[in-house]
Amino acid sequence: MFISVEVLRILNWVRPVAGFTLHPATAPKTSSKRATTDILDPRNGIFVIMSILYPTHHPERYSFVSTSAGKQSDKKPPPPVDELAWSDELLRDPHHQKDKAERVEAMFSAIAPSYDLNNRVHSLWRDQAWRKAAVRFAQLQNGERVLDVATGTGDLARAFAREKVSEVVGLDFTQAMLDVAAQKPTPPGTAPISYVRGDAMDLPFEDQTFDVVSIAFGIRNVLDPLKAISEFHRVLRPGGRCLILEFTLPRNAVLRAGYNFYFRRILPVTATLISRDRTGAYRYLPESVNTFINEEQMSGLMQQAGFKNIARRRLTLGIACLYRGLRS
């Protein structure tokens, strides 16, 4: 029986719900089509898939660097997940909690295995179209170096790598998300991608080292957005572009009512079932959007950070917005 890589990926996505894990055999570099034996190792029963078809991975195109390796021994163990869960009280003002960083990290660590599945299902696959729009909006030129902040599972970083850039660096605060990103197969003919653990408010890079800095659906998760955007400005070369993709609220009252019903009543239930999350991640999501700054305020932050020629583009009936600023 032969199953395509998309089916293989979906099986791994539904692992948290179905209760099994797929372990693909490691293909030799000379093989480009088949692994003779892969095993689906269930927690409840036995299921074996023979001869699963999947394309050769090219791990040499990925590298992983931890910027905090020397600090691990001094770091206190994180509190239990339940202690970092988002309560109703905290969700009234999620952006001004002193321990927001710890809660966000615990949240994304918990949902990392099912993150891509939830994104696809609950955006009706629009999330990939938004990222492609972001790449076009970046106005890339040949040989440019790209930094994708809050890269998560690497979808936007990989989209940039498909263009004629020299290198893409994906940075994220959450190790579990980076682990998922690093395990994804390399699209053929793409630029090399490096994944780095780091903080958007304190980027581990020298001044003026990138041509494009992007962040998709991550700026509202940062404790101090202005500080992060100022860091983006610092690491950009003159002529470089800052690109922000973030959720917004539809301006039309009818659309906004329908959006809020789906976003606050349906998505938290179904996404939590898929992810088996106990941190309140999918209750935090709609509240973090509804209590975040609006488009004009975001443009204002970019101007405060030093960016010029701010441009905006609303996507999909106004539920997301692209921002671009130029470093002079």
PDB file of C-alpha atoms in Angstrom, residues 271-278:
ATOM      1  CA  ALA A 271      -9.193  23.462  18.350  1.00  0.00           C
ATOM      2  CA  THR A 272      -8.888  22.413  21.987  1.00  0.00           C
ATOM      3  CA  LEU A 273     -10.326  18.992  21.152  1.00  0.00           C
ATOM      4  CA  ILE A 274      -7.775  18.519  18.379  1.00  0.00           C
ATOM      5  CA  SER A 275      -4.819  19.704  20.440  1.00  0.00           C
ATOM      6  CA  ARG A 276      -5.911  18.272  23.817  1.00  0.00           C
ATOM      7  CA  ASP A 277      -4.660  21.566  25.210  1.00  0.00           C
ATOM      8  CA  ARG A 278      -4.860  22.420  28.917  1.00  0.00           C
TER       9      ARG A 278
END
